[in-house]
Amino acid sequence: MGFPHTPHERESLVLSKHFGEQEAIGLDGWRKRGGYVALEKALRMEPAEIVQIVKDSGLRGRGGAGFPTGLKWSFMKPGDGKQHYLACNADESEPGTFKDREIMRWTPHALVEGCAIGAYAIGATVAYVYIRGEYTEAMEKMNAACKEAYAAGILGTNAMGTGKTVHVYVHKGAGAYICGEETAMMNSLEGRRGNPRIKPPFPAVSGLFGMPTTINNVETLAAVPHILNNGADWYKTFGRADNPKSTGTKLFSVCGNIAKPGNYEVALGFPFKDFLYDLCGGPLPGRQFKAIIPGGISVPIQTREEAENSPMDYEGFVANGTMLGSGGVIIIDDAQNLVKQIARAARFFAHESCAQCTQCREGTAWTTKILERIVAGDGTHEDLDTLLEIADNMTGKTICVLSDSCATPVVSGIQKFRPDFEALIKRKKVHMVPAQVA
Amino acid sequence: MADVKMVNLTIEGRGVSVPDGTSILEAAKLAGVLVPHYCYHPGLPVAGVCRMCLVEVEKAPKLAPSCATAVVEGQVVHVHSPKALEARKGVLEMLLINHPLDCPICDQAGECELQDYTYQEGRAEGRYRDPKRFNPVEDFGGDVMYVANRCILCTRCVRFMDDIAHDPVLAVVERGDRALIGKFEGEDLTHAWAGNVIDLCPVGALLSKDSLNKARAWELDRAASVCPNCSQGCNMIVETRDNQVMRLRPRPNADVNEFFMCDHGRLNYRWMNRADRVDTPMVRQNGVLARADWEVALRAAAALLGGKRAFVLASPNLSNEALFLLGKLVAKTGGAGAFRVNQGQEAPLPGVKDLALRADRAANVRGAELAGFTRSDAPLSGMMAGDVLIVADEELDGVDATDAARAGAVIVVGTTLPGWARHGANVVLPIANCVEEDGTFTNLRGRVQRFFQAKAAPGLARPSFFAIGDLLASVGDGAGYWTASQTFDALAAAHTEFAGMSYDTLALKGAPTAGAMTEASA
């Protein structure tokens, strides 16, 4: 059963199979659906075997960067005598993304199981799940699931009777976008201000509390039990035949001006055109898609043509001028003022900048001021050049990519939809001048 | 040391070899190239947030923050390539968009890194057309004032208070361009070393209330010196204008004070400018002190000393040179010498090894001991009836005329005439204070450090070694002590602790006395 819509026949339900089933939330219901079989199996395997299976499956990070998960896990050197940590990134703060929320709301035990397997695979005895402050329901469900798992002996110092130690702790964030950046998240977990750290050192060398740490997204970890149960080859059957680099299924959160918004799970490589028009029901009556942001607000904006040509995987989106990102699909139709939408995105980044790096602290705010001025009818043609130059200064020069993320919709917006900007500038507001008083 | 791996790289076309793990920024310094930077400071942990020190590294995909990037063998670094210059120009423009550009009324002007680098690499004209952010000026307590509008959020002050002072009262508050430096509720910058945040601030955001609006940076004359306010011997710079000391600032010395100086030392300079100085030699005639020529006064002093024992009450703030000559005078006359030390609260700076505002509030306690003077709380107890009491710049607090009554005569060699000395002195020889002459101090760990003249002494006052040298000559020890350097050479020849030292070998950083090493490691 899908949620809230009835799943389309072309969806590939793996993670979202039990969305909407009340019974699946609890431990008993989850066990009936095959829960914790993979963990039991995993705890009796060598950690290196698990890492190898995940490597073979081709699973890549579902948080946005798409880094191969098995490779990331293999950076954690077993037997180095240090405490290892797994941190599950459930901050899901990327605007337009709400897939992890559904995983935690409906299948919290899937994440607990994924965390436990992941922790065991990287030699960690502790996994933290960092949930954004606004996700109160997900928080409750995760806390309840952990409690059940501890009570049932699934977690703890004798996990599933194997004598292995696996702890999963849930940590509540305070709702800062930047705390979804992995190093900022570690600072936040440690009780510090959520500022990103300079890399190197990378988390696998010195992460949480200065110890080797792996950070994985909720969706990534939730997929791991399925891979262990069904094998790497099964997972690889999801995907385009001509692109072995993107395998498995992916949840896409669809929002904006579209007939049927919601979460959809499809195999990677699914044609984006079919996805938009068949699965999601196409544009609202009498409208046309104008711009599509397929991976959360941080990725470049696509034109309709680019979107319709894209296969929905990491490489397919890159070939069509954007990125897969977090899979938060934002649809903007022809009834919208696109510049206003971009200005609103920039305002978000200006609000959320942690204020460490100069270009981000000042650049995001400056970009916002100029865009809002253009929207208000006070823009000039020079403003567009200035925006592009500011964006250039904000790209690739800071500690984390928040600054780049703010520049991305601006640059892609001006490059692909320049007439929209120019129309606003040409329609320049005429300031009323009071008549001369004699 | 021998097993430190050296890394060879090229910076701006110059080859340089540095220990493994060095940052590109520090390596560039060795190659003679200054990479502009704000948040980086060698005395603080690396933050890498200002993004000003971006440089181009060949074969690297992105510009590298040189403060946070370690050198790699064979690296080729371009500091002034078009790409790097363009990036830094962008940073400077962004730093200035919310900056009030109020240099004409800013104390930092002239020594402001934002000003310097903007002139050096910035855009001639800004493109920012929107309203600027505004925050009010805030009193941070202690000597520190915060002008938020000028702040570039380099966080040097936050890191100093957190990691060096271990008194975390500052933090970055708010986010985005609303961010500013904030003080935790109910806390103040009252740490004994908090004033260092003023020096660390690369712009005019943190200012000294003490020197606010007193002098422009370019009007000040500067001299290297050593802080005389406790026995730690922090290296400092004396800044003067019109023969007045305006400000004291720390001078880096990795072996003593790194980059820092305490508030007590920093703010305790007004006595250097005091107006009630003795500025002419004096001799008592018919019961009153009368002005006299140096020759007359020295003859009178020699007459008093003739055949008598000299008892020297010395100040532990006199230079090694002056104390050495006073010691010779004691030896010549078969007398004795003593000193006492003002006491205060000790206040360490936890982030730096062996650095504190010391309880001994005098610069040359160790030097006085090495010169053979006895430390005593009852300094006149060793004086015998009929001795000639030589008061060598002692403040005489708590020592009154009755204590000195056993003395046959009193000679004051000093900067002032304190207390009863005005009525009790037979001869007064005026000398310069420690910012008015050259000399050396020996700190509590036995490190000998030079200080240089920063201003002129008043009237006929002479450098202490010179005046005491003349006094010594007048009682028959005729060796000429014409310069501070010559006097120090004589000291080095006479005392094994100072063997082999000269002003040239001490230079600006000083050197430990023989036997000092074991003490320092203890």
GROMACS .gro file of N, CA, C and O in nm, chain A residues 175-178 193 195 198 200 349-366 369-370 373 383 385-386 389-399 401 404, chain B residues 46-52 54 62-63 65 67-68 83 86-87 89-95 97-98 123 127-133 151-154 172-179:
model
  360
  175GLY      N    1   1.636   2.248   1.411
  175GLY     CA    2   1.572   2.304   1.293
  175GLY      C    3   1.657   2.399   1.212
  175GLY      O    4   1.605   2.490   1.151
  176ALA      N    5   1.789   2.376   1.210
  176ALA     CA    6   1.874   2.460   1.125
  176ALA      C    7   1.908   2.383   0.998
  176ALA      O    8   1.947   2.267   1.005
  177TYR      N    9   1.894   2.451   0.885
  177TYR     CA   10   1.925   2.388   0.756
  177TYR      C   11   2.067   2.336   0.755
  177TYR      O   12   2.095   2.225   0.711
  178ILE      N   13   2.160   2.418   0.807
  178ILE     CA   14   2.302   2.385   0.796
  178ILE      C   15   2.337   2.259   0.874
  178ILE      O   16   2.436   2.192   0.845
  193ARG      N   17   2.776   2.487   1.834
  193ARG     CA   18   2.703   2.557   1.730
  193ARG      C   19   2.720   2.478   1.601
  193ARG      O   20   2.830   2.432   1.569
  195ASN      N   21   2.818   2.464   1.302
  195ASN     CA   22   2.899   2.521   1.195
  195ASN      C   23   2.974   2.409   1.124
  195ASN      O   24   3.032   2.324   1.190
  198ILE      N   25   3.615   2.238   0.865
  198ILE     CA   26   3.704   2.233   0.748
  198ILE      C   27   3.741   2.087   0.723
  198ILE      O   28   3.769   2.013   0.815
  200PRO      N   29   4.013   1.857   0.482
  200PRO     CA   30   4.037   1.755   0.583
  200PRO      C   31   4.055   1.813   0.722
  200PRO      O   32   4.081   1.932   0.730
  349PHE      N   33   1.840   3.075   0.190
  349PHE     CA   34   1.982   3.052   0.215
  349PHE      C   35   2.043   3.164   0.298
  349PHE      O   36   2.128   3.139   0.384
  350ALA      N   37   2.001   3.287   0.272
  350ALA     CA   38   2.054   3.400   0.350
  350ALA      C   39   2.016   3.385   0.496
  350ALA      O   40   2.092   3.418   0.586
  351HIS      N   41   1.896   3.332   0.520
  351HIS     CA   42   1.851   3.313   0.656
  351HIS      C   43   1.927   3.201   0.725
  351HIS      O   44   1.953   3.205   0.845
  352GLU      N   45   1.965   3.099   0.647
  352GLU     CA   46   2.023   2.979   0.706
  352GLU      C   47   2.176   2.975   0.705
  352GLU      O   48   2.235   2.885   0.763
  353SER      N   49   2.241   3.071   0.640
  353SER     CA   50   2.387   3.072   0.637
  353SER      C   51   2.441   3.075   0.780
  353SER      O   52   2.393   3.150   0.864
  354CYS      N   53   2.542   2.993   0.807
  354CYS     CA   54   2.593   2.984   0.944
  354CYS      C   55   2.678   3.104   0.979
  354CYS      O   56   2.716   3.122   1.093
  355ALA      N   57   2.717   3.185   0.880
  355ALA     CA   58   2.792   3.309   0.900
  355ALA      C   59   2.942   3.288   0.919
  355ALA      O   60   3.012   3.379   0.957
  356GLN      N   61   2.992   3.169   0.890
  356GLN     CA   62   3.137   3.151   0.902
  356GLN      C   63   3.210   3.218   0.786
  356GLN      O   64   3.289   3.308   0.805
  357CYS      N   65   3.183   3.171   0.665
  357CYS     CA   66   3.260   3.217   0.550
  357CYS      C   67   3.204   3.349   0.498
  357CYS      O   68   3.083   3.366   0.485
  358THR      N   69   3.296   3.438   0.465
  358THR     CA   70   3.257   3.571   0.420
  358THR      C   71   3.163   3.566   0.299
  358THR      O   72   3.057   3.630   0.300
  359GLN      N   73   3.201   3.488   0.197
  359GLN     CA   74   3.123   3.489   0.073
  359GLN      C   75   2.980   3.446   0.097
  359GLN      O   76   2.887   3.495   0.033
  360CYS      N   77   2.961   3.351   0.187
  360CYS     CA   78   2.828   3.298   0.213
  360CYS      C   79   2.748   3.395   0.300
  360CYS      O   80   2.635   3.430   0.269
  361ARG      N   81   2.812   3.441   0.408
  361ARG     CA   82   2.744   3.530   0.502
  361ARG      C   83   2.693   3.655   0.430
  361ARG      O   84   2.578   3.694   0.442
  362GLU      N   85   2.783   3.718   0.353
  362GLU     CA   86   2.747   3.844   0.288
  362GLU      C   87   2.681   3.820   0.153
  362GLU      O   88   2.588   3.890   0.116
  363GLY      N   89   2.732   3.718   0.081
  363GLY     CA   90   2.684   3.695  -0.055
  363GLY      C   91   2.539   3.652  -0.061
  363GLY      O   92   2.463   3.698  -0.147
  364THR      N   93   2.497   3.563   0.030
  364THR     CA   94   2.358   3.517   0.026
  364THR      C   95   2.263   3.634   0.053
  364THR      O   96   2.160   3.648  -0.013
  365ALA      N   97   2.300   3.719   0.148
  365ALA     CA   98   2.214   3.833   0.182
  365ALA      C   99   2.211   3.936   0.069
  365ALA      O  100   2.106   3.992   0.035
  366TRP      N  101   2.328   3.957   0.009
  366TRP     CA  102   2.337   4.054  -0.099
  366TRP      C  103   2.254   4.007  -0.219
  366TRP      O  104   2.175   4.081  -0.278
  369LYS      N  105   1.892   4.062  -0.155
  369LYS     CA  106   1.851   4.203  -0.166
  369LYS      C  107   1.835   4.244  -0.312
  369LYS      O  108   1.738   4.311  -0.348
  370ILE      N  109   1.929   4.201  -0.396
  370ILE     CA  110   1.920   4.239  -0.537
  370ILE      C  111   1.798   4.173  -0.601
  370ILE      O  112   1.719   4.240  -0.671
  373ARG      N  113   1.482   4.329  -0.500
  373ARG     CA  114   1.471   4.460  -0.564
  373ARG      C  115   1.421   4.443  -0.707
  373ARG      O  116   1.335   4.519  -0.754
  383ASP      N  117   2.239   4.477  -1.259
  383ASP     CA  118   2.215   4.387  -1.145
  383ASP      C  119   2.235   4.241  -1.186
  383ASP      O  120   2.286   4.162  -1.107
  385ASP      N  121   2.439   4.120  -1.415
  385ASP     CA  122   2.583   4.091  -1.421
  385ASP      C  123   2.640   4.080  -1.281
  385ASP      O  124   2.722   3.993  -1.252
  386THR      N  125   2.597   4.174  -1.195
  386THR     CA  126   2.646   4.169  -1.057
  386THR      C  127   2.608   4.037  -0.991
  386THR      O  128   2.690   3.974  -0.925
  389GLU      N  129   2.833   3.768  -1.104
  389GLU     CA  130   2.968   3.779  -1.046
  389GLU      C  131   2.969   3.742  -0.898
  389GLU      O  132   3.062   3.678  -0.850
  390ILE      N  133   2.865   3.783  -0.826
  390ILE     CA  134   2.855   3.743  -0.685
  390ILE      C  135   2.848   3.592  -0.678
  390ILE      O  136   2.916   3.528  -0.598
  391ALA      N  137   2.765   3.534  -0.765
  391ALA     CA  138   2.749   3.388  -0.764
  391ALA      C  139   2.882   3.320  -0.791
  391ALA      O  140   2.915   3.218  -0.730
  392ASP      N  141   2.961   3.377  -0.882
  392ASP     CA  142   3.092   3.319  -0.911
  392ASP      C  143   3.180   3.323  -0.787
  392ASP      O  144   3.251   3.228  -0.755
  393ASN      N  145   3.175   3.436  -0.714
  393ASN     CA  146   3.254   3.447  -0.592
  393ASN      C  147   3.205   3.353  -0.481
  393ASN      O  148   3.277   3.324  -0.387
  394MET      N  149   3.079   3.312  -0.492
  394MET     CA  150   3.022   3.227  -0.388
  394MET      C  151   3.039   3.078  -0.418
  394MET      O  152   3.000   2.994  -0.338
  395THR      N  153   3.093   3.047  -0.536
  395THR     CA  154   3.097   2.907  -0.578
  395THR      C  155   3.236   2.848  -0.561
  395THR      O  156   3.334   2.903  -0.611
  396GLY      N  157   3.243   2.739  -0.487
  396GLY     CA  158   3.368   2.665  -0.473
  396GLY      C  159   3.473   2.734  -0.389
  396GLY      O  160   3.591   2.704  -0.400
  397LYS      N  161   3.434   2.828  -0.304
  397LYS     CA  162   3.535   2.903  -0.229
  397LYS      C  163   3.513   2.897  -0.078
  397LYS      O  164   3.582   2.962  -0.002
  398THR      N  165   3.413   2.820  -0.035
  398THR     CA  166   3.378   2.824   0.106
  398THR      C  167   3.394   2.685   0.170
  398THR      O  168   3.422   2.587   0.101
  399ILE      N  169   3.374   2.679   0.302
  399ILE     CA  170   3.395   2.553   0.373
  399ILE      C  171   3.293   2.449   0.326
  399ILE      O  172   3.328   2.338   0.292
  401VAL      N  173   2.893   2.375   0.108
  401VAL     CA  174   2.835   2.415  -0.021
  401VAL      C  175   2.706   2.495  -0.007
  401VAL      O  176   2.636   2.515  -0.105
  404ASP      N  177   2.738   2.777  -0.245
  404ASP     CA  178   2.720   2.730  -0.384
  404ASP      C  179   2.573   2.704  -0.411
  404ASP      O  180   2.522   2.733  -0.520
  484VAL      N  181   4.337   2.720   1.394
  484VAL     CA  182   4.295   2.761   1.260
  484VAL      C  183   4.143   2.751   1.246
  484VAL      O  184   4.082   2.653   1.288
  485ALA      N  185   4.082   2.856   1.191
  485ALA     CA  186   3.937   2.855   1.171
  485ALA      C  187   3.903   2.841   1.023
  485ALA      O  188   3.807   2.774   0.986
  486GLY      N  189   3.979   2.905   0.937
  486GLY     CA  190   3.956   2.895   0.793
  486GLY      C  191   3.826   2.954   0.746
  486GLY      O  192   3.765   2.905   0.653
  487VAL      N  193   3.780   3.062   0.811
  487VAL     CA  194   3.647   3.113   0.778
  487VAL      C  195   3.647   3.241   0.695
  487VAL      O  196   3.549   3.268   0.627
  488CYS      N  197   3.755   3.319   0.699
  488CYS     CA  198   3.746   3.448   0.629
  488CYS      C  199   3.759   3.429   0.479
  488CYS      O  200   3.713   3.511   0.402
  489ARG      N  201   3.821   3.320   0.437
  489ARG     CA  202   3.841   3.285   0.295
  489ARG      C  203   3.922   3.390   0.221
  489ARG      O  204   3.916   3.400   0.099
  490MET      N  205   3.999   3.469   0.297
  490MET     CA  206   4.080   3.573   0.234
  490MET      C  207   4.211   3.514   0.181
  490MET      O  208   4.266   3.563   0.086
  492LEU      N  209   4.284   3.261   0.013
  492LEU     CA  210   4.274   3.166  -0.099
  492LEU      C  211   4.391   3.184  -0.194
  492LEU      O  212   4.424   3.295  -0.233
  500LYS      N  213   4.012   2.338  -0.694
  500LYS     CA  214   3.958   2.462  -0.638
  500LYS      C  215   4.071   2.543  -0.577
  500LYS      O  216   4.178   2.491  -0.547
  501LEU      N  217   4.044   2.670  -0.551
  501LEU     CA  218   4.140   2.752  -0.478
  501LEU      C  219   4.150   2.696  -0.335
  501LEU      O  220   4.051   2.648  -0.280
  503PRO      N  221   4.234   2.738   0.075
  503PRO     CA  222   4.258   2.831   0.186
  503PRO      C  223   4.397   2.802   0.243
  503PRO      O  224   4.418   2.696   0.301
  505CYS      N  225   4.570   2.894   0.487
  505CYS     CA  226   4.592   2.876   0.631
  505CYS      C  227   4.559   2.735   0.674
  505CYS      O  228   4.612   2.686   0.774
  506ALA      N  229   4.469   2.670   0.600
  506ALA     CA  230   4.419   2.539   0.643
  506ALA      C  231   4.464   2.428   0.550
  506ALA      O  232   4.415   2.317   0.558
  521LYS      N  233   4.335   3.430  -1.092
  521LYS     CA  234   4.225   3.360  -1.029
  521LYS      C  235   4.221   3.387  -0.878
  521LYS      O  236   4.115   3.415  -0.820
  524GLU      N  237   4.132   3.752  -0.807
  524GLU     CA  238   3.989   3.776  -0.830
  524GLU      C  239   3.907   3.726  -0.711
  524GLU      O  240   3.814   3.793  -0.665
  525ALA      N  241   3.945   3.610  -0.658
  525ALA     CA  242   3.872   3.554  -0.544
  525ALA      C  243   3.886   3.645  -0.423
  525ALA      O  244   3.788   3.671  -0.351
  527LYS      N  245   3.958   3.961  -0.422
  527LYS     CA  246   3.889   4.086  -0.449
  527LYS      C  247   3.740   4.069  -0.415
  527LYS      O  248   3.677   4.159  -0.358
  528GLY      N  249   3.687   3.952  -0.448
  528GLY     CA  250   3.547   3.923  -0.417
  528GLY      C  251   3.522   3.921  -0.267
  528GLY      O  252   3.424   3.975  -0.218
  529VAL      N  253   3.615   3.860  -0.192
  529VAL     CA  254   3.600   3.856  -0.046
  529VAL      C  255   3.603   3.997   0.011
  529VAL      O  256   3.520   4.035   0.094
  530LEU      N  257   3.698   4.077  -0.038
  530LEU     CA  258   3.709   4.214   0.014
  530LEU      C  259   3.583   4.294  -0.014
  530LEU      O  260   3.535   4.369   0.072
  531GLU      N  261   3.529   4.277  -0.133
  531GLU     CA  262   3.406   4.350  -0.166
  531GLU      C  263   3.294   4.309  -0.070
  531GLU      O  264   3.221   4.393  -0.018
  532MET      N  265   3.285   4.179  -0.044
  532MET     CA  266   3.178   4.131   0.044
  532MET      C  267   3.200   4.178   0.188
  532MET      O  268   3.106   4.206   0.260
  533LEU      N  269   3.328   4.183   0.231
  533LEU     CA  270   3.354   4.229   0.367
  533LEU      C  271   3.314   4.375   0.384
  533LEU      O  272   3.280   4.419   0.493
  535ILE      N  273   3.062   4.533   0.216
  535ILE     CA  274   2.926   4.577   0.181
  535ILE      C  275   2.849   4.622   0.305
  535ILE      O  276   2.771   4.716   0.298
  536ASN      N  277   2.873   4.560   0.419
  536ASN     CA  278   2.805   4.604   0.540
  536ASN      C  279   2.896   4.683   0.633
  536ASN      O  280   2.860   4.713   0.746
  561ARG      N  281   3.860   4.625  -0.488
  561ARG     CA  282   3.800   4.700  -0.598
  561ARG      C  283   3.806   4.849  -0.566
  561ARG      O  284   3.794   4.889  -0.450
  565ARG      N  285   2.994   4.779  -0.544
  565ARG     CA  286   2.872   4.774  -0.627
  565ARG      C  287   2.748   4.759  -0.541
  565ARG      O  288   2.639   4.736  -0.593
  566TYR      N  289   2.765   4.770  -0.412
  566TYR     CA  290   2.653   4.747  -0.322
  566TYR      C  291   2.567   4.872  -0.317
  566TYR      O  292   2.616   4.982  -0.289
  567ARG      N  293   2.437   4.858  -0.347
  567ARG     CA  294   2.349   4.975  -0.355
  567ARG      C  295   2.238   4.971  -0.250
  567ARG      O  296   2.150   5.054  -0.251
  568ASP      N  297   2.237   4.870  -0.166
  568ASP     CA  298   2.124   4.850  -0.075
  568ASP      C  299   2.161   4.897   0.066
  568ASP      O  300   2.276   4.927   0.094
  569PRO      N  301   2.063   4.904   0.155
  569PRO     CA  302   2.092   4.954   0.290
  569PRO      C  303   2.188   4.861   0.364
  569PRO      O  304   2.188   4.740   0.343
  570LYS      N  305   2.272   4.920   0.449
  570LYS     CA  306   2.367   4.841   0.525
  570LYS      C  307   2.306   4.796   0.658
  570LYS      O  308   2.216   4.862   0.710
  571ARG      N  309   2.359   4.688   0.709
  571ARG     CA  310   2.316   4.638   0.840
  571ARG      C  311   2.367   4.734   0.948
  571ARG      O  312   2.474   4.792   0.936
  589CYS      N  313   3.282   4.487   1.233
  589CYS     CA  314   3.330   4.351   1.256
  589CYS      C  315   3.323   4.267   1.128
  589CYS      O  316   3.225   4.274   1.054
  590ILE      N  317   3.429   4.189   1.102
  590ILE     CA  318   3.428   4.101   0.985
  590ILE      C  319   3.413   3.955   1.026
  590ILE      O  320   3.432   3.864   0.946
  591LEU      N  321   3.382   3.932   1.154
  591LEU     CA  322   3.353   3.798   1.207
  591LEU      C  323   3.464   3.697   1.180
  591LEU      O  324   3.438   3.583   1.144
  592CYS      N  325   3.588   3.740   1.199
  592CYS     CA  326   3.700   3.649   1.180
  592CYS      C  327   3.709   3.550   1.297
  592CYS      O  328   3.776   3.449   1.286
  610VAL      N  329   2.989   3.374   1.844
  610VAL     CA  330   2.917   3.432   1.732
  610VAL      C  331   2.769   3.409   1.759
  610VAL      O  332   2.728   3.295   1.783
  611VAL      N  333   2.690   3.514   1.759
  611VAL     CA  334   2.546   3.496   1.776
  611VAL      C  335   2.477   3.532   1.646
  611VAL      O  336   2.530   3.603   1.564
  612GLU      N  337   2.357   3.482   1.628
  612GLU     CA  338   2.278   3.502   1.506
  612GLU      C  339   2.345   3.433   1.387
  612GLU      O  340   2.455   3.379   1.399
  613ARG      N  341   2.275   3.434   1.275
  613ARG     CA  342   2.325   3.366   1.155
  613ARG      C  343   2.325   3.464   1.038
  613ARG      O  344   2.275   3.575   1.049
  614GLY      N  345   2.379   3.418   0.927
  614GLY     CA  346   2.379   3.497   0.805
  614GLY      C  347   2.442   3.633   0.828
  614GLY      O  348   2.529   3.650   0.913
  615ASP      N  349   2.396   3.732   0.753
  615ASP     CA  350   2.459   3.864   0.766
  615ASP      C  351   2.410   3.937   0.890
  615ASP      O  352   2.451   4.049   0.915
  616ARG      N  353   2.322   3.875   0.969
  616ARG     CA  354   2.283   3.936   1.097
  616ARG      C  355   2.382   3.900   1.207
  616ARG      O  356   2.372   3.949   1.319
  617ALA      N  357   2.477   3.811   1.176
  617ALA     CA  358   2.566   3.759   1.281
  617ALA      C  359   2.655   3.869   1.338
  617ALA      O  360   2.694   3.963   1.268
   0.00000   0.00000   0.00000
